[in-house]
CSV table of C-alpha atoms and ligand atoms in Angstrom, one decimal:
chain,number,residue,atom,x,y,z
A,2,UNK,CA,-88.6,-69.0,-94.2
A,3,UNK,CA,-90.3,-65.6,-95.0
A,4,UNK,CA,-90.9,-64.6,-98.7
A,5,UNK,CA,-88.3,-61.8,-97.9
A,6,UNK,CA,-85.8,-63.6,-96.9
A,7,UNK,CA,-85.4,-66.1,-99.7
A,8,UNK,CA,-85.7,-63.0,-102.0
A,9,UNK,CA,-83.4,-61.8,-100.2
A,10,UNK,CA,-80.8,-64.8,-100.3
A,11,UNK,CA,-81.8,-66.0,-103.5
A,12,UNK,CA,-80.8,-62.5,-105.0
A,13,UNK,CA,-77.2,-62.4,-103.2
A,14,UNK,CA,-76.4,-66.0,-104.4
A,15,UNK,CA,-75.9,-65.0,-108.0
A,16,UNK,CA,-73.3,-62.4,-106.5
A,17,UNK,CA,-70.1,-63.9,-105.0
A,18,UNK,CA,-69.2,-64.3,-101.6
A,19,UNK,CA,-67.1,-61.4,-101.1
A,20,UNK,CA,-69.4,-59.0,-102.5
A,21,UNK,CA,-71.8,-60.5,-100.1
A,22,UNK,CA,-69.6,-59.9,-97.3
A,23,UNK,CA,-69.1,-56.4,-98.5
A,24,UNK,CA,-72.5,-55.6,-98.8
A,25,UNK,CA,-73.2,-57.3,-95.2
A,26,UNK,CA,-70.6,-54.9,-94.0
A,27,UNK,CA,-72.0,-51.9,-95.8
A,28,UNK,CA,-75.7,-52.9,-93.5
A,29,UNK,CA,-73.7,-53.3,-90.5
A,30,UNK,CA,-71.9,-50.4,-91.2
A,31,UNK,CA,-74.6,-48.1,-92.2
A,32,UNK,CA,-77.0,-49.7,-89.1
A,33,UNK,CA,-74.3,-48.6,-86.4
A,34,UNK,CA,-74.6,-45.1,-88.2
A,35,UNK,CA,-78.2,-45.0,-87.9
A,36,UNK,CA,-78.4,-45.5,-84.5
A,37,UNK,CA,-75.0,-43.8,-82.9
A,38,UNK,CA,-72.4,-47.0,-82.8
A,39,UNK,CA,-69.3,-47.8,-83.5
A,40,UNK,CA,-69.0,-50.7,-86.3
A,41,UNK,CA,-65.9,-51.6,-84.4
A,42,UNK,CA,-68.3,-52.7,-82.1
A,43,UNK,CA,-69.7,-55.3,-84.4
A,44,UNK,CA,-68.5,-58.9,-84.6
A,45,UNK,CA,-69.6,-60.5,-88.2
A,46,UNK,CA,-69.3,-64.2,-88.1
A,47,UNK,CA,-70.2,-65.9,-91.6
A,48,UNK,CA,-72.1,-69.3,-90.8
A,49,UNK,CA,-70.7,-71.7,-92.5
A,50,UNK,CA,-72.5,-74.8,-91.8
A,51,UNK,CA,-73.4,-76.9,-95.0
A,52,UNK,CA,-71.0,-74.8,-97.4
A,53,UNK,CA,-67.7,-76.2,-98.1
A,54,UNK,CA,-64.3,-75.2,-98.0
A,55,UNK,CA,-64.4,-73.3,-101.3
A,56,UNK,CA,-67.0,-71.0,-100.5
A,57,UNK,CA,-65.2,-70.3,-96.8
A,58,UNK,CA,-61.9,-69.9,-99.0
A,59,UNK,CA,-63.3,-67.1,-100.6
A,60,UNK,CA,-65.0,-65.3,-97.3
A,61,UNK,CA,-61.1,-65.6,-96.0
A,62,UNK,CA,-60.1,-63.9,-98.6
A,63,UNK,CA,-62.6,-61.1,-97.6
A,64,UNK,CA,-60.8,-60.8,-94.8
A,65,UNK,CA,-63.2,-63.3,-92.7
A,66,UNK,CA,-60.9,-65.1,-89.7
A,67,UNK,CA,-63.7,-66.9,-87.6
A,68,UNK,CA,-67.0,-69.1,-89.1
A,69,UNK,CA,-69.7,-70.5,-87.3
A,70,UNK,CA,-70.4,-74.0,-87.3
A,71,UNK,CA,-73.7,-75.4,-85.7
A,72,UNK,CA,-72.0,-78.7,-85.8
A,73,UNK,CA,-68.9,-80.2,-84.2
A,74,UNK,CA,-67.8,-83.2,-86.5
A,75,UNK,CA,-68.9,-80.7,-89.8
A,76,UNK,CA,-66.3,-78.0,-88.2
A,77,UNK,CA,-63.6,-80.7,-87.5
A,78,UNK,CA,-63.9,-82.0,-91.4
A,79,UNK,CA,-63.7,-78.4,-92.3
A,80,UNK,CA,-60.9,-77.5,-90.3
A,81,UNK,CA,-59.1,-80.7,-91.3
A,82,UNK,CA,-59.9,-79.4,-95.2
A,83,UNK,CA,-58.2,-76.1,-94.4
A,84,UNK,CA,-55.6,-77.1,-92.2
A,85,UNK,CA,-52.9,-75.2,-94.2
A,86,UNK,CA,-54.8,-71.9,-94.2
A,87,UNK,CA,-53.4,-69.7,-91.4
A,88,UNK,CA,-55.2,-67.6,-89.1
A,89,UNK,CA,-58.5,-69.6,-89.1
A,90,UNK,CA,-60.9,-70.4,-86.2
A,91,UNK,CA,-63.8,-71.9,-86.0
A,92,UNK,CA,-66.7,-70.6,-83.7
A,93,UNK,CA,-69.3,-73.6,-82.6
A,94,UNK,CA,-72.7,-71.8,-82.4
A,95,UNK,CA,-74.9,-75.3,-82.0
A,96,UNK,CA,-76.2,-77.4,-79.3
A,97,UNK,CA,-73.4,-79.2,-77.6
A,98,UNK,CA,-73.6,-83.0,-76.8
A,99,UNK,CA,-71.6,-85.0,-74.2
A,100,UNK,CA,-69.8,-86.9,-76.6
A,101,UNK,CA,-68.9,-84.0,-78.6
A,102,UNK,CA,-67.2,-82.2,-76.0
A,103,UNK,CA,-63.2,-83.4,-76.3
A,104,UNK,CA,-63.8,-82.7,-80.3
A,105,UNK,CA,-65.2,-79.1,-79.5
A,106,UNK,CA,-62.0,-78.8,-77.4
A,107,UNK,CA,-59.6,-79.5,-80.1
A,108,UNK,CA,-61.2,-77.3,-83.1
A,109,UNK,CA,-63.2,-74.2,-81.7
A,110,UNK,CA,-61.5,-70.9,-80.4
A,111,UNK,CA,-65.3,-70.3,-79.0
A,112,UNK,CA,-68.8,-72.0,-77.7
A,113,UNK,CA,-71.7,-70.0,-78.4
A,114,UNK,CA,-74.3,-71.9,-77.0
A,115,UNK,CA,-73.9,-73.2,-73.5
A,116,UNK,CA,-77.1,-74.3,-71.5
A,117,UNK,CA,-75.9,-76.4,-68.6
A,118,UNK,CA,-74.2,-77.5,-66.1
A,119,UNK,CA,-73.0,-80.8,-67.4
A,120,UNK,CA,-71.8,-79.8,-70.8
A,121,UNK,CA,-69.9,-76.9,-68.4
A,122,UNK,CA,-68.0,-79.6,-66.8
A,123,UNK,CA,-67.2,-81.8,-69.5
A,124,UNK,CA,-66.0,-78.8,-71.2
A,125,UNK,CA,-63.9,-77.4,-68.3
A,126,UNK,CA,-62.2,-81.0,-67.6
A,127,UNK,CA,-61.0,-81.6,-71.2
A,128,UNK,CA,-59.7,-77.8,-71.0
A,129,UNK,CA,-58.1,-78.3,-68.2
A,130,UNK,CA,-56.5,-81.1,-69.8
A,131,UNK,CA,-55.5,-79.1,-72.6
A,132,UNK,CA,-54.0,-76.5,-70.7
A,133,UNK,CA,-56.3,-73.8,-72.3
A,134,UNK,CA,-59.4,-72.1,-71.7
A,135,UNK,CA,-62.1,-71.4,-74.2
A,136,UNK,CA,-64.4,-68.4,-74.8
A,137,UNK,CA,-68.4,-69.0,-74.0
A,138,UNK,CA,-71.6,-67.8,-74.7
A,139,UNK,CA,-74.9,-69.1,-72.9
A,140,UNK,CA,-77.6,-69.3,-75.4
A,141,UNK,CA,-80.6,-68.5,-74.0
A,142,UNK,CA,-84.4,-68.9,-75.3
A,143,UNK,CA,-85.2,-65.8,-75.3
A,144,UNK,CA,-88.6,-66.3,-77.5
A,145,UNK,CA,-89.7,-68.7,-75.5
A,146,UNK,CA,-90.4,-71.9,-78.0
A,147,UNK,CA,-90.2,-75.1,-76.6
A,148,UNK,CA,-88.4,-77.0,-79.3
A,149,UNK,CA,-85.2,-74.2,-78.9
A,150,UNK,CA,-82.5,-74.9,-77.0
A,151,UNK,CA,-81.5,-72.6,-74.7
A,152,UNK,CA,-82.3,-71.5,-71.0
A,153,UNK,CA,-85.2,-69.7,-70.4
A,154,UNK,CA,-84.0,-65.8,-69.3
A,155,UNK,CA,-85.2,-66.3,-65.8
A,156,UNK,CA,-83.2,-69.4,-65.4
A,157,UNK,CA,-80.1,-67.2,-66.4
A,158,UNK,CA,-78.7,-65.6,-63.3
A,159,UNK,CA,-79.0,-68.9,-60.9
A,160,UNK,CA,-77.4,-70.9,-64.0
A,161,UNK,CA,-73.7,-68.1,-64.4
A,162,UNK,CA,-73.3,-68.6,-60.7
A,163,UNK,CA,-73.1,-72.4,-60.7
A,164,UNK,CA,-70.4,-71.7,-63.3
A,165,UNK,CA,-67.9,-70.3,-60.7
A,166,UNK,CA,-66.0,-73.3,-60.3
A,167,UNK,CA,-65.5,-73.7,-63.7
A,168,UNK,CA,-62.2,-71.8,-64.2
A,169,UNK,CA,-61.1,-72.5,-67.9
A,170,UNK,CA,-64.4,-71.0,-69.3
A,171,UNK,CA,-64.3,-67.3,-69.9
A,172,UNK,CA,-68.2,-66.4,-69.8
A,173,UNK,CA,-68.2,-63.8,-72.2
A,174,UNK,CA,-72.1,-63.4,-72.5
A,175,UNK,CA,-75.1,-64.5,-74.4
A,176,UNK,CA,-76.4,-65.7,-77.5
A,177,UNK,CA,-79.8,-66.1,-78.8
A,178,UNK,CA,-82.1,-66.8,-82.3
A,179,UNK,CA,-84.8,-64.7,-82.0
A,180,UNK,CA,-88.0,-66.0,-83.1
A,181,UNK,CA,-88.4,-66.6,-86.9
A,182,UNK,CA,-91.2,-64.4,-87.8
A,183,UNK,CA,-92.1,-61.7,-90.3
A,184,UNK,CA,-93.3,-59.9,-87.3
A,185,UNK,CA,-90.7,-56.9,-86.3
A,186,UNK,CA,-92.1,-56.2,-82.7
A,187,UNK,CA,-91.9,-60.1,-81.8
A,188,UNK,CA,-88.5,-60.4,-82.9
A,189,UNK,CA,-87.5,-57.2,-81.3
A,190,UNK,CA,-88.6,-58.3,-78.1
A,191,UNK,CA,-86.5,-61.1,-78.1
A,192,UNK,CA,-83.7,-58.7,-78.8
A,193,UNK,CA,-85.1,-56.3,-76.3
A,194,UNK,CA,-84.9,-59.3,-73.4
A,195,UNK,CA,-81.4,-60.2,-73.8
A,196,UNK,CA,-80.5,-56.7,-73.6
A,197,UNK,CA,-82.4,-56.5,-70.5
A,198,UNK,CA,-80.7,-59.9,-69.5
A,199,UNK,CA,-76.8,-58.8,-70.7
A,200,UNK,CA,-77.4,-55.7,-68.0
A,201,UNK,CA,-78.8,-57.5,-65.3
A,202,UNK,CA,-75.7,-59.6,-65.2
A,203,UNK,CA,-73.7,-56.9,-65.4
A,204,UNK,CA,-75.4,-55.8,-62.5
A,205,UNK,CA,-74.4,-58.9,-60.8
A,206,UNK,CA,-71.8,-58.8,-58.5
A,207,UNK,CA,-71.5,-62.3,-58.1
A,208,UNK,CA,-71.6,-63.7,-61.6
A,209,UNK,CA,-68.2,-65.0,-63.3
A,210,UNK,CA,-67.5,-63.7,-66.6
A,211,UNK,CA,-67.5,-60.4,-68.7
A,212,UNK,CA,-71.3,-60.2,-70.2
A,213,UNK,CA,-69.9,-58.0,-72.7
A,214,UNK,CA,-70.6,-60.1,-75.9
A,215,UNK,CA,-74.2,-60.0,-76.9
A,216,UNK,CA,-74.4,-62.5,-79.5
A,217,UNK,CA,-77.9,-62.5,-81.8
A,218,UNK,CA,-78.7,-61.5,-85.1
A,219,UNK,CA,-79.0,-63.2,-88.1
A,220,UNK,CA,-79.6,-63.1,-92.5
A,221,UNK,CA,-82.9,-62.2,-91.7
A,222,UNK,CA,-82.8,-59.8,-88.6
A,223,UNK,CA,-79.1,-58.6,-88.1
A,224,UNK,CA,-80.2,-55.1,-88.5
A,225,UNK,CA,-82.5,-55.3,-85.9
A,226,UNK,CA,-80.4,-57.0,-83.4
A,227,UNK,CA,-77.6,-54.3,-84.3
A,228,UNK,CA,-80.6,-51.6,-82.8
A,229,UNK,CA,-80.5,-53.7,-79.7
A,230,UNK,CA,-77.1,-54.0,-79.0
A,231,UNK,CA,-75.8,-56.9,-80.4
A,232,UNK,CA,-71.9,-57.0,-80.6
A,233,UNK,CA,-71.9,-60.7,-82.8
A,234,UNK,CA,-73.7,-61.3,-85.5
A,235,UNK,CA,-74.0,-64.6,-87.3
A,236,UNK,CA,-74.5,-64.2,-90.7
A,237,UNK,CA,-74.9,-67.3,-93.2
A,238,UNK,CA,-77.1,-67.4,-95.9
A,239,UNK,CA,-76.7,-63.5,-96.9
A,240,UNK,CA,-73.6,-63.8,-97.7
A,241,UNK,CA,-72.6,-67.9,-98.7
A,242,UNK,CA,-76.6,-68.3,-100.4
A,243,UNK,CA,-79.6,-69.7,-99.8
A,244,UNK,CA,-79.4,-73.4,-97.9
A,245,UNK,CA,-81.9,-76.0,-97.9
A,246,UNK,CA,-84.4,-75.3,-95.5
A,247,UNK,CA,-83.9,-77.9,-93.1
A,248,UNK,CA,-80.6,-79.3,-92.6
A,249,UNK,CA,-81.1,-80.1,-88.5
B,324,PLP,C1,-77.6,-71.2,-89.2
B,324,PLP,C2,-77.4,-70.3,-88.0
B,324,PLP,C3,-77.2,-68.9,-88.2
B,324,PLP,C4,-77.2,-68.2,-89.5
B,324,PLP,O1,-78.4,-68.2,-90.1
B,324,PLP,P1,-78.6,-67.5,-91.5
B,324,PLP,O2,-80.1,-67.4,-91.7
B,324,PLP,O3,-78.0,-68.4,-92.6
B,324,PLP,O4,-77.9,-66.2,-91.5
B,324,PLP,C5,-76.9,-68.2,-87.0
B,324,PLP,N1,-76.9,-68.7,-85.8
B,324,PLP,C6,-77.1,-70.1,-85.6
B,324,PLP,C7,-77.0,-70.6,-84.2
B,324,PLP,C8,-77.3,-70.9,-86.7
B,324,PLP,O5,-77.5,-72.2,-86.5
């Protein structure tokens, strides 16, 4: 993690969570400002994953609805935790496995991070054996390391159309981590790609779903991916504290 960030985080987590979520407001807020748009148009998800159900009591009370969870069986504890407070749902914004799927089913209101075919059709069977459909995001690797998940950006448009027949996901668009670097231009052009990606599919006659969620943007970079035209942003440590540094 870069020097700033952990400043950063370490200095937020003497304040409590719902100052942090005002101040992360106050940055989205004045960002849109900056550069001409409309904080409507900006989706804050706090992230969740490794804080308990105290600290997510308290973001509610900020007026938070939906958290990110990178993990399925931590959201299904959590859930289970908070099961008598209304109005919750639970975003899943990690790496999907097979055996994971009917679980996502029951607890998430959306999937952030899609990337192929066979996790599609899992998903889509147990939805339509739930009678509902379910929100998606395709995450794509749009900085181009080979330990991210994620499909590559050219893999993108030949991936939504193999989605068609997949009726109870709503592909609402995309969803990426930028590369983790102190380095604004590299992270930017990560940004810069999936806003290049989000209009080619809108281009796309062909392609199932909506493409008008742009998910990207994190503690670190939500600013940034604000500039580019990001419509979610998942924010964690800025506004729950610092986490141990590796936790995957
Ligand atoms: C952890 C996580 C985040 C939030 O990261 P922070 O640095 O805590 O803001 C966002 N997106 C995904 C996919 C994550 O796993």
């Amino acid at each position: 993690m870069s020097e700033a960030l952990t400043a950063k985080a370490g200095s937020v987590a003497i304040m409590g969570v719902a100052e942090n979520m005002t101040a992360v407001r106050a940055r989205i807020d004045q960002t849109c400002g900056r550069v001409g748009r409309d904080p409507g148009g900006v989706r804050l998800i706090p992230v969740s994953k490794t804080f308990g159900p105290e600290l997510i009591k308290e973001a509610y009370a900020a007026g938070a609805r939906i958290f990110g969870e990178n993990r399925v069986q931590e959201a299904v504890q959590k859930a289970a935790a908070l099961a008598d407070v209304p109005d919750l749902a639970w975003a899943i914004i990690g790496h999907l496995q097979s055996n994971k799927v009917k679980q996502a089913v029951e607890v998430a209101s959306e999937f952030q991070a899609l990337d192929s075919i066979k996790i599609a059709e899992a998903l889509d069977r147990r939805l339509q054996q739930a009678s509902r459909s379910l929100d998606v995001l395709i995450q794509v690797n749009s900085s181009d390391e080979p330990q991210k998940y994620g499909l590559p950006p050219d893999k993108i448009e030949e991936f939504v159309l193999q989605l068609k027949p997949f009726s109870s996901i709503r592909v609402r668009g995309l969803m990426t981590l930028a590369v983790l670097s102190d380095e604004q231009s590299a992270v930017a052009a990560c940004f810069m790609r999936m806003r290049t990606l989000q209009q080619r599919l809108l281009d796309l006659d062909q392609a199932p779903g909506s493409y008008d969620e742009l998910s990207m943007g994190m503690s670190g970079d939500f600013e940034l991916a604000i500039e580019y035209g990001a419509t979610t942003v998942r924010v964690g440590q800025a506004i729950f504290g610092p986490r141990p540094l590796k936790q995957d």
